[in-house]
Amino acid sequence: MSGGLSGGAGLPGGGDAIDRADLQWAAGDTTAALCGYRARLEADPDDIAAWAGLALALPDGAARTTLLNHPELALAVHRELRTAPGTGPDPVALARWIGTRTRG
């Protein structure tokens, strides 16, 4: 995972490095975790683990519901709206928009 803490050494057993945003989420610091997941998505908009983390770190509402129930829809729309690397809508705003126009 990008942004890992172990400097690429991985975890015992060959796992990926733990991401700082994941640690922040696990510690209950959802504000910091949201910033971390947003940064990861800005660097790599197809980072599926960052989309999942974003869903878990968001407060209850349309954006969170969309990302938990229809993550493939949010990612597909985001991909279609990107015209170049580093472009595209804000993932949370997009998920909120989709959530206000779909059921569950």
GROMACS .gro file of C-alpha atoms in nm:
model
  104
    1MET     CA    1   0.000   0.000   0.000
    2SER     CA    2   0.120   0.350  -0.064
    3GLY     CA    3   0.196   0.563   0.238
    4GLY     CA    4   0.296   0.261   0.447
    5LEU     CA    5   0.488   0.300   0.768
    6SER     CA    6   0.738   0.018   0.736
    7GLY     CA    7   0.940   0.167   0.452
    8GLY     CA    8   0.850  -0.115   0.216
    9ALA     CA    9   0.971  -0.391   0.449
   10GLY     CA   10   0.618  -0.530   0.480
   11LEU     CA   11   0.471  -0.711   0.775
   12PRO     CA   12   0.572  -1.048   0.914
   13GLY     CA   13   0.442  -1.314   0.680
   14GLY     CA   14   0.495  -1.097   0.371
   15GLY     CA   15   0.196  -0.862   0.410
   16ASP     CA   16   0.187  -0.506   0.289
   17ALA     CA   17   0.292  -0.215   0.507
   18ILE     CA   18   0.024  -0.070   0.730
   19ASP     CA   19  -0.110   0.258   0.594
   20ARG     CA   20  -0.117   0.563   0.823
   21ALA     CA   21  -0.482   0.638   0.733
   22ASP     CA   22  -0.578   0.283   0.832
   23LEU     CA   23  -0.405   0.326   1.168
   24GLN     CA   24  -0.578   0.661   1.222
   25TRP     CA   25  -0.916   0.505   1.144
   26ALA     CA   26  -0.846   0.214   1.380
   27ALA     CA   27  -0.751   0.461   1.654
   28GLY     CA   28  -1.080   0.647   1.606
   29ASP     CA   29  -0.928   0.958   1.444
   30THR     CA   30  -1.169   0.967   1.150
   31THR     CA   31  -1.084   1.327   1.061
   32ALA     CA   32  -0.718   1.241   1.005
   33ALA     CA   33  -0.814   0.913   0.836
   34LEU     CA   34  -1.041   1.098   0.591
   35CYS     CA   35  -0.754   1.330   0.499
   36GLY     CA   36  -0.528   1.030   0.447
   37TYR     CA   37  -0.775   0.842   0.228
   38ARG     CA   38  -0.844   1.156   0.022
   39ALA     CA   39  -0.470   1.202  -0.029
   40ARG     CA   40  -0.434   0.840  -0.139
   41LEU     CA   41  -0.720   0.881  -0.387
   42GLU     CA   42  -0.568   1.200  -0.523
   43ALA     CA   43  -0.245   1.010  -0.586
   44ASP     CA   44  -0.421   0.699  -0.721
   45PRO     CA   45  -0.795   0.734  -0.791
   46ASP     CA   46  -0.821   0.358  -0.855
   47ASP     CA   47  -0.691   0.265  -0.507
   48ILE     CA   48  -0.974   0.031  -0.404
   49ALA     CA   49  -0.851   0.005  -0.045
   50ALA     CA   50  -0.859   0.386  -0.014
   51TRP     CA   51  -1.219   0.394  -0.140
   52ALA     CA   52  -1.309   0.131   0.122
   53GLY     CA   53  -1.131   0.325   0.394
   54LEU     CA   54  -1.305   0.644   0.287
   55ALA     CA   55  -1.641   0.469   0.321
   56LEU     CA   56  -1.562   0.347   0.671
   57ALA     CA   57  -1.426   0.683   0.789
   58LEU     CA   58  -1.716   0.897   0.665
   59PRO     CA   59  -1.994   0.995   0.903
   60ASP     CA   60  -2.340   0.849   0.843
   61GLY     CA   61  -2.505   1.006   0.542
   62ALA     CA   62  -2.558   0.974   0.169
   63ALA     CA   63  -2.187   0.957   0.078
   64ARG     CA   64  -2.111   0.680   0.328
   65THR     CA   65  -2.421   0.483   0.233
   66THR     CA   66  -2.331   0.504  -0.136
   67LEU     CA   67  -1.973   0.392  -0.081
   68LEU     CA   68  -2.079   0.105   0.143
   69ASN     CA   69  -2.367  -0.017  -0.075
   70HIS     CA   70  -2.258   0.080  -0.428
   71PRO     CA   71  -1.881   0.135  -0.432
   72GLU     CA   72  -1.858   0.012  -0.792
   73LEU     CA   73  -2.101   0.284  -0.904
   74ALA     CA   74  -1.903   0.564  -0.736
   75LEU     CA   75  -1.573   0.437  -0.878
   76ALA     CA   76  -1.716   0.389  -1.230
   77VAL     CA   77  -1.861   0.741  -1.240
   78HIS     CA   78  -1.538   0.884  -1.099
   79ARG     CA   79  -1.338   0.704  -1.370
   80GLU     CA   80  -1.563   0.839  -1.645
   81LEU     CA   81  -1.538   1.197  -1.519
   82ARG     CA   82  -1.158   1.196  -1.494
   83THR     CA   83  -0.996   1.347  -1.799
   84ALA     CA   84  -0.633   1.329  -1.686
   85PRO     CA   85  -0.434   1.213  -1.386
   86GLY     CA   86  -0.504   1.431  -1.086
   87THR     CA   87  -0.840   1.544  -1.220
   88GLY     CA   88  -1.191   1.437  -1.139
   89PRO     CA   89  -1.452   1.520  -0.882
   90ASP     CA   90  -1.403   1.506  -0.509
   91PRO     CA   91  -1.480   1.142  -0.414
   92VAL     CA   92  -1.694   1.238  -0.113
   93ALA     CA   93  -1.893   1.500  -0.305
   94LEU     CA   94  -1.949   1.250  -0.587
   95ALA     CA   95  -2.064   0.976  -0.349
   96ARG     CA   96  -2.296   1.221  -0.171
   97TRP     CA   97  -2.441   1.330  -0.507
   98ILE     CA   98  -2.500   0.969  -0.612
   99GLY     CA   99  -2.649   0.891  -0.272
  100THR     CA  100  -2.906   1.166  -0.298
  101ARG     CA  101  -3.019   1.029  -0.634
  102THR     CA  102  -3.035   0.656  -0.561
  103ARG     CA  103  -3.206   0.435  -0.308
  104GLY     CA  104  -2.985   0.274  -0.045
   0.00000   0.00000   0.00000
